[in-house]
PDB file of C-alpha atoms in Angstrom:
ATOM      1  CA  MET A 225       1.396  -5.902  -9.807  1.00  0.00           C
ATOM      2  CA  LYS A 226       4.212  -8.215 -10.866  1.00  0.00           C
ATOM      3  CA  ILE A 227       6.981 -10.053  -9.078  1.00  0.00           C
ATOM      4  CA  LYS A 228       9.305 -11.903 -11.447  1.00  0.00           C
ATOM      5  CA  GLY A 229       6.661 -11.702 -14.148  1.00  0.00           C
ATOM      6  CA  ASN A 230       3.801 -13.040 -12.012  1.00  0.00           C
ATOM      7  CA  ALA A 231       0.873 -10.912 -10.824  1.00  0.00           C
ATOM      8  CA  HIS A 232       0.520 -10.527  -7.050  1.00  0.00           C
ATOM      9  CA  ARG A 233      -1.217  -8.448  -4.449  1.00  0.00           C
ATOM     10  CA  ALA A 234       0.416  -7.201  -1.267  1.00  0.00           C
ATOM     11  CA  ILE A 235      -2.095  -9.279   0.710  1.00  0.00           C
ATOM     12  CA  GLU A 236      -3.416 -12.483  -0.832  1.00  0.00           C
ATOM     13  CA  VAL A 237      -6.242 -14.763   0.203  1.00  0.00           C
ATOM     14  CA  LEU A 238      -5.595 -18.435   0.892  1.00  0.00           C
ATOM     15  CA  LYS A 239      -9.139 -19.627   0.427  1.00  0.00           C
ATOM     16  CA  GLU A 240      -8.587 -23.270   1.288  1.00  0.00           C
ATOM     17  CA  LYS A 241      -7.547 -22.314   4.807  1.00  0.00           C
ATOM     18  CA  ARG A 242      -9.543 -19.094   5.125  1.00  0.00           C
ATOM     19  CA  SER A 243      -6.368 -17.207   5.837  1.00  0.00           C
ATOM     20  CA  VAL A 244      -4.182 -14.671   4.065  1.00  0.00           C
ATOM     21  CA  ARG A 245      -0.535 -14.134   3.343  1.00  0.00           C
ATOM     22  CA  ILE A 246       1.519 -10.965   3.256  1.00  0.00           C
ATOM     23  CA  ILE A 247       4.973  -9.973   2.088  1.00  0.00           C
ATOM     24  CA  ASP A 248       7.181  -9.367   5.126  1.00  0.00           C
ATOM     25  CA  GLN A 249       8.315  -5.890   4.127  1.00  0.00           C
ATOM     26  CA  THR A 250      10.899  -5.681   6.899  1.00  0.00           C
ATOM     27  CA  LEU A 251      13.029  -8.108   4.852  1.00  0.00           C
ATOM     28  CA  LEU A 252      12.876  -6.200   1.560  1.00  0.00           C
ATOM     29  CA  PRO A 253      14.730  -5.599  -0.679  1.00  0.00           C
ATOM     30  CA  HIS A 254      17.156  -8.367   0.202  1.00  0.00           C
ATOM     31  CA  GLN A 255      14.680 -11.171   0.822  1.00  0.00           C
ATOM     32  CA  LEU A 256      11.169 -11.868  -0.464  1.00  0.00           C
ATOM     33  CA  LYS A 257       9.240 -13.852   2.125  1.00  0.00           C
ATOM     34  CA  TRP A 258       5.502 -14.479   2.154  1.00  0.00           C
ATOM     35  CA  ARG A 259       4.218 -14.724   5.707  1.00  0.00           C
ATOM     36  CA  PRO A 260       0.865 -16.446   6.397  1.00  0.00           C
ATOM     37  CA  LEU A 261      -1.583 -14.808   8.796  1.00  0.00           C
ATOM     38  CA  LYS A 262      -4.013 -17.174  10.501  1.00  0.00           C
ATOM     39  CA  THR A 263      -4.749 -15.589  13.881  1.00  0.00           C
ATOM     40  CA  LEU A 264      -5.672 -12.266  15.407  1.00  0.00           C
ATOM     41  CA  GLU A 265      -2.298 -12.090  17.137  1.00  0.00           C
ATOM     42  CA  GLU A 266      -0.402 -12.648  13.878  1.00  0.00           C
ATOM     43  CA  ALA A 267      -2.361  -9.883  12.172  1.00  0.00           C
ATOM     44  CA  ALA A 268      -1.674  -7.492  15.057  1.00  0.00           C
ATOM     45  CA  ILE A 269       2.054  -8.285  15.014  1.00  0.00           C
ATOM     46  CA  ALA A 270       2.218  -7.791  11.236  1.00  0.00           C
ATOM     47  CA  ILE A 271       0.856  -4.249  11.631  1.00  0.00           C
ATOM     48  CA  LYS A 272       2.781  -3.318  14.781  1.00  0.00           C
ATOM     49  CA  ASP A 273       6.149  -4.610  13.548  1.00  0.00           C
ATOM     50  CA  MET A 274       5.687  -3.027  10.080  1.00  0.00           C
ATOM     51  CA  GLN A 275       5.680  -6.318   8.226  1.00  0.00           C
ATOM     52  CA  VAL A 276       2.856  -4.513   6.437  1.00  0.00           C
ATOM     53  CA  ARG A 277       2.954  -0.727   6.099  1.00  0.00           C
ATOM     54  CA  GLY A 278       1.126   1.897   4.139  1.00  0.00           C
ATOM     55  CA  ALA A 279      -2.287   2.993   5.386  1.00  0.00           C
ATOM     56  CA  PRO A 280      -4.461   1.108   2.835  1.00  0.00           C
ATOM     57  CA  LEU A 281      -2.633  -2.180   3.398  1.00  0.00           C
ATOM     58  CA  ILE A 282      -2.755  -1.716   7.159  1.00  0.00           C
ATOM     59  CA  GLY A 283      -6.521  -1.253   6.932  1.00  0.00           C
ATOM     60  CA  ALA A 284      -6.937  -4.397   4.823  1.00  0.00           C
ATOM     61  CA  THR A 285      -4.788  -6.439   7.212  1.00  0.00           C
ATOM     62  CA  ALA A 286      -6.763  -5.156  10.202  1.00  0.00           C
ATOM     63  CA  ALA A 287     -10.009  -6.150   8.471  1.00  0.00           C
ATOM     64  CA  TYR A 288      -8.792  -9.725   8.198  1.00  0.00           C
ATOM     65  CA  GLY A 289      -7.602  -9.456  11.791  1.00  0.00           C
ATOM     66  CA  MET A 290     -11.228  -8.786  12.742  1.00  0.00           C
ATOM     67  CA  PHE A 291     -12.208 -11.950  10.897  1.00  0.00           C
ATOM     68  CA  PHE A 292      -9.606 -13.989  12.766  1.00  0.00           C
ATOM     69  CA  GLY A 293     -10.903 -12.560  16.034  1.00  0.00           C
ATOM     70  CA  MET A 294     -14.490 -13.490  15.177  1.00  0.00           C
ATOM     71  CA  ARG A 295     -13.417 -16.967  14.126  1.00  0.00           C
ATOM     72  CA  GLU A 296     -11.854 -17.455  17.534  1.00  0.00           C
ATOM     73  CA  GLU A 297     -14.834 -16.059  19.470  1.00  0.00           C
ATOM     74  CA  ALA A 298     -17.736 -13.998  18.175  1.00  0.00           C
ATOM     75  CA  SER A 299     -19.229 -12.634  21.399  1.00  0.00           C
ATOM     76  CA  ASP A 300     -19.932  -8.925  21.837  1.00  0.00           C
ATOM     77  CA  LYS A 301     -17.149  -8.719  24.402  1.00  0.00           C
ATOM     78  CA  HIS A 302     -14.593 -10.320  22.103  1.00  0.00           C
ATOM     79  CA  LEU A 303     -15.708  -8.155  19.182  1.00  0.00           C
ATOM     80  CA  GLU A 304     -14.866  -5.045  21.177  1.00  0.00           C
ATOM     81  CA  ALA A 305     -11.634  -6.552  22.503  1.00  0.00           C
ATOM     82  CA  THR A 306     -10.553  -7.456  18.960  1.00  0.00           C
ATOM     83  CA  TYR A 307     -11.349  -3.946  17.767  1.00  0.00           C
ATOM     84  CA  GLN A 308      -9.331  -2.330  20.556  1.00  0.00           C
ATOM     85  CA  MET A 309      -6.381  -4.699  20.177  1.00  0.00           C
ATOM     86  CA  LEU A 310      -6.012  -3.928  16.487  1.00  0.00           C
ATOM     87  CA  LEU A 311      -6.648  -0.198  16.943  1.00  0.00           C
ATOM     88  CA  GLU A 312      -3.668   0.081  19.281  1.00  0.00           C
ATOM     89  CA  THR A 313      -1.207  -1.462  16.814  1.00  0.00           C
ATOM     90  CA  ARG A 314      -0.590   1.730  14.809  1.00  0.00           C
ATOM     91  CA  PRO A 315      -2.158   4.911  16.227  1.00  0.00           C
ATOM     92  CA  THR A 316      -1.205   7.129  13.264  1.00  0.00           C
ATOM     93  CA  ALA A 317      -2.717   5.072  10.435  1.00  0.00           C
ATOM     94  CA  VAL A 318      -6.027   6.653   9.352  1.00  0.00           C
ATOM     95  CA  ASN A 319      -7.130   3.592   7.366  1.00  0.00           C
ATOM     96  CA  LEU A 320      -6.681   1.414  10.423  1.00  0.00           C
ATOM     97  CA  ARG A 321      -9.498   3.065  12.382  1.00  0.00           C
ATOM     98  CA  TRP A 322     -11.565   3.491   9.205  1.00  0.00           C
ATOM     99  CA  ALA A 323     -11.390  -0.225   8.370  1.00  0.00           C
ATOM    100  CA  LEU A 324     -12.048  -1.287  11.964  1.00  0.00           C
ATOM    101  CA  ASP A 325     -15.047   1.048  12.231  1.00  0.00           C
ATOM    102  CA  ARG A 326     -16.419  -0.323   8.974  1.00  0.00           C
ATOM    103  CA  MET A 327     -15.984  -3.909  10.166  1.00  0.00           C
ATOM    104  CA  ARG A 328     -17.555  -3.231  13.560  1.00  0.00           C
ATOM    105  CA  ALA A 329     -20.523  -1.471  11.958  1.00  0.00           C
ATOM    106  CA  VAL A 330     -21.217  -4.586   9.893  1.00  0.00           C
ATOM    107  CA  LEU A 331     -20.612  -7.120  12.666  1.00  0.00           C
ATOM    108  CA  ALA A 332     -22.164  -5.540  15.758  1.00  0.00           C
ATOM    109  CA  PRO A 333     -25.832  -5.687  14.635  1.00  0.00           C
ATOM    110  CA  ILE A 334     -25.814  -9.339  13.560  1.00  0.00           C
ATOM    111  CA  LYS A 335     -25.884 -12.577  15.535  1.00  0.00           C
ATOM    112  CA  PRO A 336     -22.543 -13.854  16.873  1.00  0.00           C
ATOM    113  CA  ALA A 337     -22.943 -17.068  14.864  1.00  0.00           C
ATOM    114  CA  GLU A 338     -22.991 -15.029  11.656  1.00  0.00           C
ATOM    115  CA  ARG A 339     -20.072 -12.740  12.428  1.00  0.00           C
ATOM    116  CA  ALA A 340     -17.144 -14.809  11.162  1.00  0.00           C
ATOM    117  CA  ASP A 341     -18.652 -15.324   7.710  1.00  0.00           C
ATOM    118  CA  ALA A 342     -19.703 -11.681   7.514  1.00  0.00           C
ATOM    119  CA  ALA A 343     -16.232 -10.531   8.564  1.00  0.00           C
ATOM    120  CA  TRP A 344     -14.573 -12.644   5.873  1.00  0.00           C
ATOM    121  CA  ARG A 345     -16.851 -11.161   3.199  1.00  0.00           C
ATOM    122  CA  GLU A 346     -16.448  -7.574   4.384  1.00  0.00           C
ATOM    123  CA  ALA A 347     -12.656  -7.834   4.574  1.00  0.00           C
ATOM    124  CA  GLY A 348     -12.696  -9.031   0.978  1.00  0.00           C
ATOM    125  CA  LYS A 349     -14.854  -6.053  -0.033  1.00  0.00           C
ATOM    126  CA  ILE A 350     -12.429  -3.655   1.645  1.00  0.00           C
ATOM    127  CA  CYS A 351      -9.603  -5.134  -0.411  1.00  0.00           C
ATOM    128  CA  GLU A 352     -11.529  -4.944  -3.671  1.00  0.00           C
ATOM    129  CA  ASP A 353     -12.582  -1.359  -2.937  1.00  0.00           C
ATOM    130  CA  ASP A 354      -8.941  -0.432  -2.398  1.00  0.00           C
ATOM    131  CA  VAL A 355      -7.894  -1.984  -5.707  1.00  0.00           C
ATOM    132  CA  ALA A 356     -10.671  -0.145  -7.573  1.00  0.00           C
ATOM    133  CA  THR A 357      -9.819   3.175  -5.922  1.00  0.00           C
ATOM    134  CA  ASN A 358      -6.130   2.861  -6.699  1.00  0.00           C
ATOM    135  CA  TYR A 359      -6.797   1.876 -10.287  1.00  0.00           C
ATOM    136  CA  ALA A 360      -8.948   5.004 -10.655  1.00  0.00           C
ATOM    137  CA  ILE A 361      -6.133   7.166  -9.287  1.00  0.00           C
ATOM    138  CA  GLY A 362      -3.834   5.740 -11.934  1.00  0.00           C
ATOM    139  CA  HIS A 363      -6.402   6.128 -14.698  1.00  0.00           C
ATOM    140  CA  HIS A 364      -6.787   9.847 -13.987  1.00  0.00           C
ATOM    141  CA  GLY A 365      -3.046  10.329 -13.449  1.00  0.00           C
ATOM    142  CA  VAL A 366      -2.123   8.870 -16.832  1.00  0.00           C
ATOM    143  CA  LYS A 367      -4.106  11.648 -18.521  1.00  0.00           C
ATOM    144  CA  LEU A 368      -1.859  14.212 -16.821  1.00  0.00           C
ATOM    145  CA  PHE A 369       1.227  12.247 -17.847  1.00  0.00           C
ATOM    146  CA  LYS A 370       0.148  12.292 -21.494  1.00  0.00           C
ATOM    147  CA  ASP A 371      -0.420  16.055 -21.394  1.00  0.00           C
ATOM    148  CA  VAL A 372       3.076  16.682 -20.027  1.00  0.00           C
ATOM    149  CA  LEU A 373       4.641  14.345 -22.587  1.00  0.00           C
ATOM    150  CA  LYS A 374       2.981  16.241 -25.435  1.00  0.00           C
ATOM    151  CA  ALA A 375       4.382  19.515 -24.146  1.00  0.00           C
ATOM    152  CA  LYS A 376       8.028  18.378 -23.914  1.00  0.00           C
ATOM    153  CA  LYS A 377      10.587  17.676 -26.604  1.00  0.00           C
ATOM    154  CA  GLY A 378      11.897  14.374 -25.295  1.00  0.00           C
ATOM    155  CA  LYS A 379      10.052  11.086 -25.465  1.00  0.00           C
ATOM    156  CA  THR A 380      10.718  10.017 -21.870  1.00  0.00           C
ATOM    157  CA  LEU A 381       8.728  11.346 -18.928  1.00  0.00           C
ATOM    158  CA  ASN A 382      10.987  11.762 -15.888  1.00  0.00           C
ATOM    159  CA  ILE A 383       9.102  11.509 -12.605  1.00  0.00           C
ATOM    160  CA  LEU A 384      10.436  12.184  -9.114  1.00  0.00           C
ATOM    161  CA  THR A 385       8.787  10.450  -6.176  1.00  0.00           C
ATOM    162  CA  HIS A 386       9.372  10.061  -2.463  1.00  0.00           C
ATOM    163  CA  CYS A 387       8.830   7.356   0.158  1.00  0.00           C
ATOM    164  CA  ASN A 388       6.627   4.433  -0.955  1.00  0.00           C
ATOM    165  CA  ALA A 389       3.162   5.063  -2.346  1.00  0.00           C
ATOM    166  CA  GLY A 390       3.257   1.981  -4.540  1.00  0.00           C
ATOM    167  CA  TRP A 391       1.447  -1.327  -4.467  1.00  0.00           C
ATOM    168  CA  LEU A 392       3.391  -2.463  -1.399  1.00  0.00           C
ATOM    169  CA  ALA A 393       1.556   0.245   0.555  1.00  0.00           C
ATOM    170  CA  THR A 394      -1.840  -0.884  -0.699  1.00  0.00           C
ATOM    171  CA  VAL A 395      -3.599  -4.057  -1.791  1.00  0.00           C
ATOM    172  CA  ASP A 396      -2.626  -3.421  -5.437  1.00  0.00           C
ATOM    173  CA  TRP A 397      -1.605  -0.667  -7.897  1.00  0.00           C
ATOM    174  CA  GLY A 398      -0.566   1.832  -5.233  1.00  0.00           C
ATOM    175  CA  THR A 399      -1.724   5.424  -4.907  1.00  0.00           C
ATOM    176  CA  ALA A 400       0.812   7.947  -6.246  1.00  0.00           C
ATOM    177  CA  ILE A 401       2.668   5.217  -8.148  1.00  0.00           C
ATOM    178  CA  SER A 402      -0.473   3.804  -9.772  1.00  0.00           C
ATOM    179  CA  PRO A 403      -0.343   6.162 -12.780  1.00  0.00           C
ATOM    180  CA  ILE A 404       3.319   5.265 -13.279  1.00  0.00           C
ATOM    181  CA  TYR A 405       2.453   1.577 -13.557  1.00  0.00           C
ATOM    182  CA  GLN A 406      -0.459   2.271 -15.861  1.00  0.00           C
ATOM    183  CA  ALA A 407       1.624   4.546 -18.084  1.00  0.00           C
ATOM    184  CA  HIS A 408       4.328   1.879 -18.282  1.00  0.00           C
ATOM    185  CA  ASP A 409       1.783  -0.829 -19.109  1.00  0.00           C
ATOM    186  CA  LEU A 410       0.332   1.391 -21.864  1.00  0.00           C
ATOM    187  CA  GLY A 411       3.748   1.676 -23.472  1.00  0.00           C
ATOM    188  CA  LEU A 412       4.572   5.253 -22.443  1.00  0.00           C
ATOM    189  CA  GLN A 413       8.268   5.846 -21.827  1.00  0.00           C
ATOM    190  CA  VAL A 414       8.566   6.705 -18.156  1.00  0.00           C
ATOM    191  CA  HIS A 415      11.606   6.924 -15.905  1.00  0.00           C
ATOM    192  CA  VAL A 416      11.345   7.338 -12.138  1.00  0.00           C
ATOM    193  CA  TRP A 417      13.789   9.131  -9.867  1.00  0.00           C
ATOM    194  CA  VAL A 418      13.370   7.304  -6.532  1.00  0.00           C
ATOM    195  CA  SER A 419      14.578   9.255  -3.513  1.00  0.00           C
ATOM    196  CA  GLU A 420      15.879   7.059  -0.709  1.00  0.00           C
ATOM    197  CA  THR A 421      13.592   8.504   2.017  1.00  0.00           C
ATOM    198  CA  ARG A 422      15.318   8.739   5.379  1.00  0.00           C
ATOM    199  CA  PRO A 423      15.321   7.484   8.055  1.00  0.00           C
ATOM    200  CA  ARG A 424      13.674   4.140   7.143  1.00  0.00           C
ATOM    201  CA  ASN A 425      14.576   4.126   3.438  1.00  0.00           C
ATOM    202  CA  GLN A 426      11.138   3.192   2.111  1.00  0.00           C
ATOM    203  CA  GLY A 427      12.091   4.611  -1.271  1.00  0.00           C
ATOM    204  CA  ALA A 428      15.307   2.631  -1.508  1.00  0.00           C
ATOM    205  CA  ALA A 429      14.017  -0.574   0.052  1.00  0.00           C
ATOM    206  CA  LEU A 430      10.451  -0.671  -1.278  1.00  0.00           C
ATOM    207  CA  THR A 431       9.715   1.675  -4.187  1.00  0.00           C
ATOM    208  CA  ALA A 432      12.893   0.809  -6.081  1.00  0.00           C
ATOM    209  CA  TRP A 433      12.296  -2.896  -5.439  1.00  0.00           C
ATOM    210  CA  GLU A 434       8.716  -2.951  -6.701  1.00  0.00           C
ATOM    211  CA  LEU A 435       9.505  -0.809  -9.760  1.00  0.00           C
ATOM    212  CA  LYS A 436      12.330  -3.195 -10.663  1.00  0.00           C
ATOM    213  CA  GLN A 437      10.058  -6.209 -10.240  1.00  0.00           C
ATOM    214  CA  HIS A 438       7.467  -4.694 -12.591  1.00  0.00           C
ATOM    215  CA  GLY A 439      10.097  -3.604 -15.113  1.00  0.00           C
ATOM    216  CA  VAL A 440       9.697   0.170 -14.759  1.00  0.00           C
ATOM    217  CA  PRO A 441      12.910   2.113 -15.556  1.00  0.00           C
ATOM    218  CA  HIS A 442      14.124   3.973 -12.488  1.00  0.00           C
ATOM    219  CA  THR A 443      17.155   5.417 -10.739  1.00  0.00           C
ATOM    220  CA  LEU A 444      17.695   5.488  -6.982  1.00  0.00           C
ATOM    221  CA  VAL A 445      19.039   8.828  -5.728  1.00  0.00           C
ATOM    222  CA  VAL A 446      19.983  10.181  -2.327  1.00  0.00           C
ATOM    223  CA  ASP A 447      17.395  12.564  -0.891  1.00  0.00           C
ATOM    224  CA  ASN A 448      19.668  15.626  -1.148  1.00  0.00           C
ATOM    225  CA  GLU A 449      20.153  15.115  -4.896  1.00  0.00           C
ATOM    226  CA  ALA A 450      16.534  15.991  -5.686  1.00  0.00           C
ATOM    227  CA  GLY A 451      17.187  19.745  -5.765  1.00  0.00           C
ATOM    228  CA  HIS A 452      20.056  19.240  -8.196  1.00  0.00           C
ATOM    229  CA  LEU A 453      17.873  17.164 -10.533  1.00  0.00           C
ATOM    230  CA  LEU A 454      15.098  19.762 -10.432  1.00  0.00           C
ATOM    231  CA  GLN A 455      17.514  22.657 -11.025  1.00  0.00           C
ATOM    232  CA  ARG A 456      18.941  20.948 -14.125  1.00  0.00           C
ATOM    233  CA  GLY A 457      15.506  20.322 -15.595  1.00  0.00           C
ATOM    234  CA  LEU A 458      15.785  16.561 -15.316  1.00  0.00           C
ATOM    235  CA  VAL A 459      12.377  16.205 -13.627  1.00  0.00           C
ATOM    236  CA  ASP A 460       9.096  16.658 -15.513  1.00  0.00           C
ATOM    237  CA  LEU A 461       6.733  15.740 -12.683  1.00  0.00           C
ATOM    238  CA  VAL A 462       6.850  15.219  -8.937  1.00  0.00           C
ATOM    239  CA  ILE A 463       4.264  12.800  -7.607  1.00  0.00           C
ATOM    240  CA  VAL A 464       4.083  11.685  -3.976  1.00  0.00           C
ATOM    241  CA  GLY A 465       1.635  10.192  -1.524  1.00  0.00           C
ATOM    242  CA  ALA A 466      -0.235  12.213   1.102  1.00  0.00           C
ATOM    243  CA  ASP A 467      -1.163  11.229   4.639  1.00  0.00           C
ATOM    244  CA  ARG A 468      -3.384  14.315   4.958  1.00  0.00           C
ATOM    245  CA  VAL A 469      -4.692  16.910   2.491  1.00  0.00           C
ATOM    246  CA  ALA A 470      -6.266  20.018   4.008  1.00  0.00           C
ATOM    247  CA  ALA A 471      -9.147  21.933   2.450  1.00  0.00           C
ATOM    248  CA  ASN A 472      -6.789  24.756   1.399  1.00  0.00           C
ATOM    249  CA  GLY A 473      -4.503  22.317  -0.438  1.00  0.00           C
ATOM    250  CA  ASP A 474      -1.792  21.915   2.209  1.00  0.00           C
ATOM    251  CA  VAL A 475      -0.335  18.412   2.235  1.00  0.00           C
ATOM    252  CA  ALA A 476       1.180  16.483   5.118  1.00  0.00           C
ATOM    253  CA  ASN A 477       3.336  13.486   4.220  1.00  0.00           C
ATOM    254  CA  LYS A 478       6.624  11.763   4.941  1.00  0.00           C
ATOM    255  CA  ILE A 479       9.631  13.818   6.073  1.00  0.00           C
ATOM    256  CA  GLY A 480      11.421  14.970   2.912  1.00  0.00           C
ATOM    257  CA  THR A 481       8.290  15.462   0.805  1.00  0.00           C
ATOM    258  CA  TYR A 482       8.319  19.214   1.433  1.00  0.00           C
ATOM    259  CA  LEU A 483      11.753  19.539  -0.182  1.00  0.00           C
ATOM    260  CA  LYS A 484      10.388  18.114  -3.420  1.00  0.00           C
TER     261      LYS A 484
END
């Protein structure tokens, strides 16, 4: 997505140094700082200290952390130690274990001398898979947006969201916010109500920031205002992320999602 008119991903490859860089999200929205990651320790700190957050982005960062670990030492012992070190950085992130399991499954059967190169390639595949998945979410979501727009009198689609399920939580596009970006890029008139999201203010600090950077019309509201907006008919759609979706349709997500 765009920052000041230029396309970026939340994690970007620096090929000349075989390293990556991330946006330090702890400094947003007041300061945009790209932080290079070159070692296993730096990748682990980025995840633990929430310089990167959002399950898909955490998984991608951990994948590159596995590469850094294999570049340092590719023995079986160090492979397992690298896996465990990264796994302990964020126990609640599903994509973290998923990405680490995927990396270990690729690396364990091959010779230690081949592991660093294989890890670099697989981490790149994980990132590209995430981008493709998130684009698909947006592609399907836009169809729903168009249906709702046809059924209403006004020309602007008002969408309420919560927390941050945008591109800052992923490699690119975002999950719940992906259809918003795609609708905007297609020329549909969309407006987003961004709830602040207590206690860490991911909506205020991250979602509002990235929507502004990409040029999507939006309004930041306090969490308790959502009911008022819904009651007055000022919301056409509510779209949020989901940490878990049960087989019966129950959704578990950030505190405050249930109110919406």
